[in-house]
PDB file of C-alpha atoms in Angstrom:
ATOM      1  CA  UNK U   1      98.445 142.813 110.864  1.00 42.00           C
ATOM      2  CA  UNK U   2      95.293 144.441 112.435  1.00 37.00           C
ATOM      3  CA  UNK U   3      94.221 140.956 113.379  1.00 39.00           C
ATOM      4  CA  UNK U   4      97.653 140.301 114.990  1.00 44.00           C
ATOM      5  CA  UNK U   5      97.498 143.600 116.861  1.00 46.00           C
ATOM      6  CA  UNK U   6      94.031 142.906 118.257  1.00 43.00           C
ATOM      7  CA  UNK U   7      95.058 139.518 119.320  1.00 43.00           C
ATOM      8  CA  UNK U   8      98.093 140.863 121.062  1.00 46.00           C
ATOM      9  CA  UNK U   9      95.931 143.503 122.901  1.00 51.00           C
ATOM     10  CA  UNK U  10      93.394 140.927 123.867  1.00 63.00           C
ATOM     11  CA  UNK U  11      95.979 138.591 125.277  1.00 58.00           C
ATOM     12  CA  UNK U  12      97.656 141.387 127.244  1.00 60.00           C
ATOM     13  CA  UNK U  13      94.243 142.053 128.789  1.00 65.00           C
ATOM     14  CA  UNK U  14      93.464 138.376 129.389  1.00 64.00           C
ATOM     15  CA  UNK U  15      96.931 138.016 130.948  1.00 65.00           C
ATOM     16  CA  UNK U  16      95.932 140.459 133.589  1.00 66.00           C
ATOM     17  CA  UNK U  17      92.762 138.618 134.327  1.00 66.00           C
ATOM     18  CA  UNK U  18      94.743 135.337 134.532  1.00 60.00           C
ATOM     19  CA  UNK U  19      96.839 136.800 137.260  1.00 67.00           C
ATOM     20  CA  UNK U  20      93.806 137.198 139.692  1.00 72.00           C
ATOM     21  CA  UNK U  21      92.533 133.645 139.171  1.00 65.00           C
ATOM     22  CA  UNK U  22      93.150 130.409 140.822  1.00 71.00           C
ATOM     23  CA  UNK U  23      94.761 127.511 138.899  1.00 71.00           C
ATOM     24  CA  UNK U  24      91.392 125.908 138.260  1.00 74.00           C
ATOM     25  CA  UNK U  25      89.760 129.246 137.139  1.00 71.00           C
ATOM     26  CA  UNK U  26      92.780 129.779 134.953  1.00 64.00           C
ATOM     27  CA  UNK U  27      92.497 126.408 133.152  1.00 65.00           C
ATOM     28  CA  UNK U  28      88.649 127.096 132.880  1.00 73.00           C
ATOM     29  CA  UNK U  29      89.228 130.472 131.315  1.00 64.00           C
ATOM     30  CA  UNK U  30      91.727 129.159 128.834  1.00 63.00           C
ATOM     31  CA  UNK U  31      89.424 126.296 127.857  1.00 67.00           C
ATOM     32  CA  UNK U  32      86.450 128.719 127.356  1.00 62.00           C
ATOM     33  CA  UNK U  33      88.221 131.557 125.433  1.00 60.00           C
ATOM     34  CA  UNK U  34      91.298 129.895 123.784  1.00 61.00           C
ATOM     35  CA  UNK U  35      90.049 126.332 123.022  1.00 63.00           C
ATOM     36  CA  UNK U  36      90.162 127.091 119.306  1.00 62.00           C
ATOM     37  CA  UNK U  37      93.703 128.255 119.517  1.00 61.00           C
ATOM     38  CA  UNK U  38      94.738 125.411 121.842  1.00 57.00           C
ATOM     39  CA  UNK U  39      93.319 122.932 119.426  1.00 60.00           C
ATOM     40  CA  UNK U  40      95.253 124.481 116.466  1.00 67.00           C
ATOM     41  CA  UNK U  41      98.387 124.364 118.546  1.00 59.00           C
ATOM     42  CA  UNK U  42      97.848 120.756 119.404  1.00 58.00           C
ATOM     43  CA  UNK U  43      97.245 119.788 115.682  1.00 56.00           C
ATOM     44  CA  UNK U  44     100.411 121.823 114.815  1.00 63.00           C
ATOM     45  CA  UNK U  45     102.365 119.914 117.456  1.00 59.00           C
ATOM     46  CA  UNK U  46     100.916 116.580 115.963  1.00 54.00           C
ATOM     47  CA  UNK U  47     101.911 117.523 112.416  1.00 53.00           C
ATOM     48  CA  UNK U  48     105.416 118.449 113.640  1.00 59.00           C
ATOM     49  CA  UNK U  49     105.747 115.155 115.342  1.00 52.00           C
ATOM     50  CA  UNK U  50     104.460 113.277 112.276  1.00 47.00           C
ATOM     51  CA  UNK U  51     106.831 115.100 110.103  1.00 49.00           C
ATOM     52  CA  UNK U  52     109.707 114.501 112.355  1.00 48.00           C
ATOM     53  CA  UNK U  53     109.083 110.884 112.626  1.00 46.00           C
ATOM     54  CA  UNK U  54     108.870 110.690 108.795  1.00 47.00           C
ATOM     55  CA  UNK U  55     112.159 112.438 108.496  1.00 49.00           C
ATOM     56  CA  UNK U  56     113.792 110.329 111.198  1.00 48.00           C
ATOM     57  CA  UNK U  57     112.545 107.134 109.635  1.00 50.00           C
ATOM     58  CA  UNK U  58     113.655 108.117 106.104  1.00 52.00           C
ATOM     59  CA  UNK U  59     117.296 108.409 107.572  1.00 59.00           C
ATOM     60  CA  UNK U  60     117.220 104.990 108.799  1.00 68.00           C
ATOM     61  CA  UNK U  61     118.423 101.896 107.138  1.00 89.00           C
ATOM     62  CA  UNK U  62     115.744  99.030 107.054  1.00 92.00           C
ATOM     63  CA  UNK U  63     117.314  95.740 107.857  1.00 94.00           C
ATOM     64  CA  UNK U  64     114.153  93.645 107.476  1.00 96.00           C
ATOM     65  CA  UNK U  65     110.756  94.542 106.216  1.00 96.00           C
ATOM     66  CA  UNK U  66     107.741  92.185 106.490  1.00 97.00           C
ATOM     67  CA  UNK U  67     103.922  92.262 106.319  1.00 97.00           C
ATOM     68  CA  UNK U  68     101.700  90.138 108.536  1.00 98.00           C
ATOM     69  CA  UNK U  69      98.546  89.728 106.708  1.00 97.00           C
ATOM     70  CA  UNK U  70      95.027  88.756 107.990  1.00 96.00           C
ATOM     71  CA  UNK U  71      96.322  88.423 111.662  1.00 94.00           C
ATOM     72  CA  UNK U  72      92.880  88.146 113.101  1.00 90.00           C
ATOM     73  CA  UNK U  73      94.126  86.921 116.484  1.00 90.00           C
ATOM     74  CA  UNK U  74      97.052  89.418 116.973  1.00 91.00           C
ATOM     75  CA  UNK U  75      99.488  86.576 116.894  1.00 94.00           C
ATOM     76  CA  UNK U  76     102.135  88.878 115.118  1.00 95.00           C
ATOM     77  CA  UNK U  77     101.795  92.363 116.891  1.00 95.00           C
ATOM     78  CA  UNK U  78     104.086  94.305 114.823  1.00 96.00           C
ATOM     79  CA  UNK U  79     105.190  97.045 117.098  1.00 95.00           C
ATOM     80  CA  UNK U  80     106.144  94.447 119.912  1.00 96.00           C
ATOM     81  CA  UNK U  81     107.885  92.147 117.446  1.00 97.00           C
ATOM     82  CA  UNK U  82     110.000  95.041 116.122  1.00 96.00           C
ATOM     83  CA  UNK U  83     111.033  95.987 119.531  1.00 96.00           C
ATOM     84  CA  UNK U  84     111.673  92.402 120.557  1.00 97.00           C
ATOM     85  CA  UNK U  85     113.374  91.306 117.377  1.00 97.00           C
ATOM     86  CA  UNK U  86     115.591  94.576 117.202  1.00 95.00           C
ATOM     87  CA  UNK U  87     116.761  93.735 121.010  1.00 96.00           C
ATOM     88  CA  UNK U  88     117.261  90.053 119.997  1.00 96.00           C
ATOM     89  CA  UNK U  89     119.545  90.809 116.913  1.00 93.00           C
ATOM     90  CA  UNK U  90     121.020  94.064 118.362  1.00 92.00           C
ATOM     91  CA  UNK U  91     119.955  96.166 115.613  1.00 90.00           C
ATOM     92  CA  UNK U  92     122.603  98.834 114.986  1.00 88.00           C
ATOM     93  CA  UNK U  93     122.122 102.499 115.474  1.00 87.00           C
ATOM     94  CA  UNK U  94     120.732 104.016 112.426  1.00 88.00           C
ATOM     95  CA  UNK U  95     119.032 100.779 111.383  1.00 91.00           C
ATOM     96  CA  UNK U  96     115.531  99.671 112.106  1.00 92.00           C
ATOM     97  CA  UNK U  97     113.183  96.779 111.616  1.00 94.00           C
ATOM     98  CA  UNK U  98     109.858  97.539 109.768  1.00 95.00           C
ATOM     99  CA  UNK U  99     106.845  95.230 110.194  1.00 96.00           C
ATOM    100  CA  UNK U 100     103.227  95.832 109.596  1.00 95.00           C
ATOM    101  CA  UNK U 101     100.240  93.904 110.903  1.00 96.00           C
ATOM    102  CA  UNK U 102      97.262  96.047 109.667  1.00 94.00           C
ATOM    103  CA  UNK U 103      96.848  94.498 106.115  1.00 96.00           C
ATOM    104  CA  UNK U 104      93.691  92.484 105.521  1.00 96.00           C
ATOM    105  CA  UNK U 105      93.105  90.808 102.092  1.00 95.00           C
ATOM    106  CA  UNK U 106      89.941  88.911 101.012  1.00 93.00           C
ATOM    107  CA  UNK U 107      90.393  87.996  97.343  1.00 87.00           C
ATOM    108  CA  UNK U 108      86.593  87.731  96.857  1.00 86.00           C
ATOM    109  CA  UNK U 109      85.600  91.025  98.526  1.00 83.00           C
ATOM    110  CA  UNK U 110      85.231  94.320  96.839  1.00 78.00           C
ATOM    111  CA  UNK U 111      85.957  96.188 100.090  1.00 86.00           C
ATOM    112  CA  UNK U 112      88.212  99.227  99.549  1.00 89.00           C
ATOM    113  CA  UNK U 113      90.234  98.209 102.739  1.00 91.00           C
ATOM    114  CA  UNK U 114      91.024  94.862 101.246  1.00 92.00           C
ATOM    115  CA  UNK U 115      91.735  96.209  97.867  1.00 92.00           C
ATOM    116  CA  UNK U 116      94.123  98.857  99.392  1.00 92.00           C
ATOM    117  CA  UNK U 117      95.928  96.126 101.391  1.00 93.00           C
ATOM    118  CA  UNK U 118      96.386  93.929  98.289  1.00 93.00           C
ATOM    119  CA  UNK U 119      97.541  97.061  96.303  1.00 92.00           C
ATOM    120  CA  UNK U 120     100.121  97.764  99.037  1.00 93.00           C
ATOM    121  CA  UNK U 121     101.567  94.311  99.060  1.00 94.00           C
ATOM    122  CA  UNK U 122     101.767  94.420  95.122  1.00 93.00           C
ATOM    123  CA  UNK U 123     103.325  97.843  95.077  1.00 92.00           C
ATOM    124  CA  UNK U 124     106.093  96.921  97.800  1.00 92.00           C
ATOM    125  CA  UNK U 125     106.712  93.763  95.957  1.00 94.00           C
ATOM    126  CA  UNK U 126     107.142  95.517  92.623  1.00 92.00           C
ATOM    127  CA  UNK U 127     109.554  97.954  94.223  1.00 91.00           C
ATOM    128  CA  UNK U 128     111.405  95.150  95.771  1.00 93.00           C
ATOM    129  CA  UNK U 129     111.131  96.791  99.177  1.00 92.00           C
ATOM    130  CA  UNK U 130     109.309  93.657 100.814  1.00 95.00           C
ATOM    131  CA  UNK U 131     111.517  90.801 102.277  1.00 97.00           C
ATOM    132  CA  UNK U 132     108.762  88.566 103.391  1.00 98.00           C
ATOM    133  CA  UNK U 133     105.153  87.909 103.820  1.00 97.00           C
ATOM    134  CA  UNK U 134     103.309  86.032 106.637  1.00 98.00           C
ATOM    135  CA  UNK U 135      99.881  84.833 105.448  1.00 97.00           C
ATOM    136  CA  UNK U 136      97.208  82.259 106.101  1.00 96.00           C
ATOM    137  CA  UNK U 137      96.738  79.150 103.850  1.00 94.00           C
ATOM    138  CA  UNK U 138      94.249  80.606 101.427  1.00 93.00           C
ATOM    139  CA  UNK U 139      96.593  83.564 100.571  1.00 96.00           C
ATOM    140  CA  UNK U 140      99.622  81.316 100.635  1.00 96.00           C
ATOM    141  CA  UNK U 141      97.853  79.312  97.801  1.00 95.00           C
ATOM    142  CA  UNK U 142      97.462  82.431  95.900  1.00 94.00           C
ATOM    143  CA  UNK U 143     100.887  84.297  96.320  1.00 96.00           C
ATOM    144  CA  UNK U 144     103.153  81.243  95.991  1.00 96.00           C
ATOM    145  CA  UNK U 145     102.411  80.659  92.198  1.00 95.00           C
ATOM    146  CA  UNK U 146     102.260  84.550  91.601  1.00 93.00           C
ATOM    147  CA  UNK U 147     105.568  85.755  93.319  1.00 95.00           C
ATOM    148  CA  UNK U 148     109.273  84.777  92.589  1.00 94.00           C
ATOM    149  CA  UNK U 149     110.252  83.167  95.927  1.00 97.00           C
ATOM    150  CA  UNK U 150     113.472  82.545  97.703  1.00 96.00           C
ATOM    151  CA  UNK U 151     114.400  78.631  98.072  1.00 97.00           C
ATOM    152  CA  UNK U 152     114.090  78.427 101.802  1.00 97.00           C
ATOM    153  CA  UNK U 153     115.856  75.283 101.723  1.00 96.00           C
ATOM    154  CA  UNK U 154     118.930  76.834 100.343  1.00 96.00           C
ATOM    155  CA  UNK U 155     118.521  79.705 102.757  1.00 96.00           C
ATOM    156  CA  UNK U 156     118.329  77.405 105.910  1.00 97.00           C
ATOM    157  CA  UNK U 157     121.391  75.458 104.709  1.00 96.00           C
ATOM    158  CA  UNK U 158     123.435  78.561 105.857  1.00 96.00           C
ATOM    159  CA  UNK U 159     122.398  77.858 109.366  1.00 96.00           C
ATOM    160  CA  UNK U 160     122.613  73.958 110.190  1.00 96.00           C
ATOM    161  CA  UNK U 161     121.044  74.302 113.761  1.00 96.00           C
ATOM    162  CA  UNK U 162     118.154  76.299 112.223  1.00 97.00           C
ATOM    163  CA  UNK U 163     117.644  74.063 109.386  1.00 96.00           C
ATOM    164  CA  UNK U 164     117.325  70.916 111.582  1.00 96.00           C
ATOM    165  CA  UNK U 165     114.415  72.623 113.414  1.00 96.00           C
ATOM    166  CA  UNK U 166     112.723  74.149 110.492  1.00 97.00           C
ATOM    167  CA  UNK U 167     113.094  71.582 107.742  1.00 96.00           C
ATOM    168  CA  UNK U 168     109.958  69.587 108.786  1.00 97.00           C
ATOM    169  CA  UNK U 169     107.934  72.731 108.325  1.00 97.00           C
ATOM    170  CA  UNK U 170     109.056  73.564 104.702  1.00 97.00           C
ATOM    171  CA  UNK U 171     106.383  73.448 102.068  1.00 97.00           C
ATOM    172  CA  UNK U 172     107.517  72.664  98.554  1.00 97.00           C
ATOM    173  CA  UNK U 173     105.954  73.793  95.191  1.00 95.00           C
ATOM    174  CA  UNK U 174     106.315  75.963  92.021  1.00 95.00           C
ATOM    175  CA  UNK U 175     106.671  79.698  92.635  1.00 94.00           C
ATOM    176  CA  UNK U 176     105.915  82.498  90.138  1.00 90.00           C
ATOM    177  CA  UNK U 177     108.980  81.684  88.113  1.00 91.00           C
ATOM    178  CA  UNK U 178     107.642  78.040  87.709  1.00 93.00           C
ATOM    179  CA  UNK U 179     110.519  76.724  89.532  1.00 92.00           C
ATOM    180  CA  UNK U 180     110.181  73.837  92.046  1.00 95.00           C
ATOM    181  CA  UNK U 181     111.621  74.784  95.451  1.00 96.00           C
ATOM    182  CA  UNK U 182     110.907  75.163  99.115  1.00 97.00           C
ATOM    183  CA  UNK U 183     108.359  78.131  98.653  1.00 96.00           C
ATOM    184  CA  UNK U 184     107.050  78.660 102.199  1.00 97.00           C
ATOM    185  CA  UNK U 185     107.492  77.766 105.787  1.00 98.00           C
ATOM    186  CA  UNK U 186     104.628  76.619 108.056  1.00 97.00           C
ATOM    187  CA  UNK U 187     104.956  78.514 111.371  1.00 96.00           C
ATOM    188  CA  UNK U 188     103.249  75.947 113.483  1.00 94.00           C
ATOM    189  CA  UNK U 189     106.343  75.174 115.430  1.00 94.00           C
ATOM    190  CA  UNK U 190     107.309  78.825 116.016  1.00 96.00           C
ATOM    191  CA  UNK U 191     106.847  80.996 119.093  1.00 95.00           C
ATOM    192  CA  UNK U 192     104.153  82.936 117.281  1.00 94.00           C
ATOM    193  CA  UNK U 193     101.658  79.995 117.348  1.00 92.00           C
ATOM    194  CA  UNK U 194     102.314  79.047 120.973  1.00 88.00           C
ATOM    195  CA  UNK U 195     100.436  82.132 122.082  1.00 79.00           C
ATOM    196  CA  UNK U 196      97.483  80.836 124.350  1.00 82.00           C
ATOM    197  CA  UNK U 197      95.182  83.165 122.236  1.00 77.00           C
ATOM    198  CA  UNK U 198      95.858  80.985 119.126  1.00 83.00           C
ATOM    199  CA  UNK U 199      92.803  78.665 118.597  1.00 84.00           C
ATOM    200  CA  UNK U 200      94.542  76.606 115.945  1.00 82.00           C
ATOM    201  CA  UNK U 201      91.728  77.220 113.249  1.00 85.00           C
ATOM    202  CA  UNK U 202      94.152  78.792 110.765  1.00 89.00           C
ATOM    203  CA  UNK U 203      97.698  77.984 109.683  1.00 93.00           C
ATOM    204  CA  UNK U 204     100.211  80.723 108.931  1.00 96.00           C
ATOM    205  CA  UNK U 205     103.047  80.527 106.322  1.00 98.00           C
ATOM    206  CA  UNK U 206     106.174  82.587 105.828  1.00 98.00           C
ATOM    207  CA  UNK U 207     107.086  83.383 102.114  1.00 98.00           C
ATOM    208  CA  UNK U 208     110.360  85.030 101.340  1.00 98.00           C
ATOM    209  CA  UNK U 209     110.778  87.201  98.179  1.00 97.00           C
ATOM    210  CA  UNK U 210     113.521  86.104  95.891  1.00 96.00           C
ATOM    211  CA  UNK U 211     115.143  89.368  95.478  1.00 95.00           C
ATOM    212  CA  UNK U 212     115.709  90.165  99.080  1.00 95.00           C
ATOM    213  CA  UNK U 213     119.288  91.390 100.085  1.00 93.00           C
ATOM    214  CA  UNK U 214     118.738  90.795 103.775  1.00 95.00           C
ATOM    215  CA  UNK U 215     119.314  87.100 104.085  1.00 96.00           C
ATOM    216  CA  UNK U 216     121.295  87.574 107.344  1.00 95.00           C
ATOM    217  CA  UNK U 217     118.405  89.420 109.110  1.00 96.00           C
ATOM    218  CA  UNK U 218     116.024  86.918 107.672  1.00 97.00           C
ATOM    219  CA  UNK U 219     118.031  83.963 109.185  1.00 97.00           C
ATOM    220  CA  UNK U 220     118.101  85.883 112.421  1.00 97.00           C
ATOM    221  CA  UNK U 221     114.469  86.342 112.349  1.00 97.00           C
ATOM    222  CA  UNK U 222     113.983  82.581 111.802  1.00 97.00           C
ATOM    223  CA  UNK U 223     116.206  81.859 114.681  1.00 97.00           C
ATOM    224  CA  UNK U 224     114.098  84.285 116.754  1.00 97.00           C
ATOM    225  CA  UNK U 225     110.864  82.533 115.662  1.00 97.00           C
ATOM    226  CA  UNK U 226     112.063  79.053 116.599  1.00 97.00           C
ATOM    227  CA  UNK U 227     113.443  80.533 119.908  1.00 96.00           C
ATOM    228  CA  UNK U 228     116.991  79.794 119.206  1.00 96.00           C
ATOM    229  CA  UNK U 229     119.858  81.968 120.709  1.00 94.00           C
ATOM    230  CA  UNK U 230     120.933  84.757 118.698  1.00 90.00           C
ATOM    231  CA  UNK U 231     123.966  83.970 116.206  1.00 79.00           C
TER     232      UNK U 231
END
């Protein structure tokens, strides 16, 4: 209480001083004498914004969740893709698209960042919250026999125009359930790899988890990827 009274008296005195100063002098005065308080206020505002954003996101229904892993050439910029795809499929109010492009996995590395990325993929898969992964060839070879995957041939059959375009890019194999199926889709013909920044050194593959309940959004995303009109 004593500290509060002292701070109030000091502020009253400084307020009188501020009235006599020019705008530049006022800013300099505040920076010199109140930078600690201003910094704390800024941190508090950031915290409030972060908590507000977390609360807002928790109230949204996720229509599609995907991870783009080892995107070294920024071919799958998550923030831009979320905006573009949301607009493309006319995502309803109260719903959102959740993409992430910051994960990097090296199966032979002991790096904490690589381990954390791998742990996040495994955790979201175990919780059945991840709809799809986009990964380069070496990770596709690792994940295909490890995860239960959706049969993309069957999924694409629900959209004949899309299937006609995408069928040549399907890759067949056995997934984690030891079932032969179209396990992944080579994205070579999609809009993502038409970027001038793409140097062609890595192929990227889309894997869809078998438990997904967002088949309609997945088909819409694939239509978007192949530059087809929104259904």
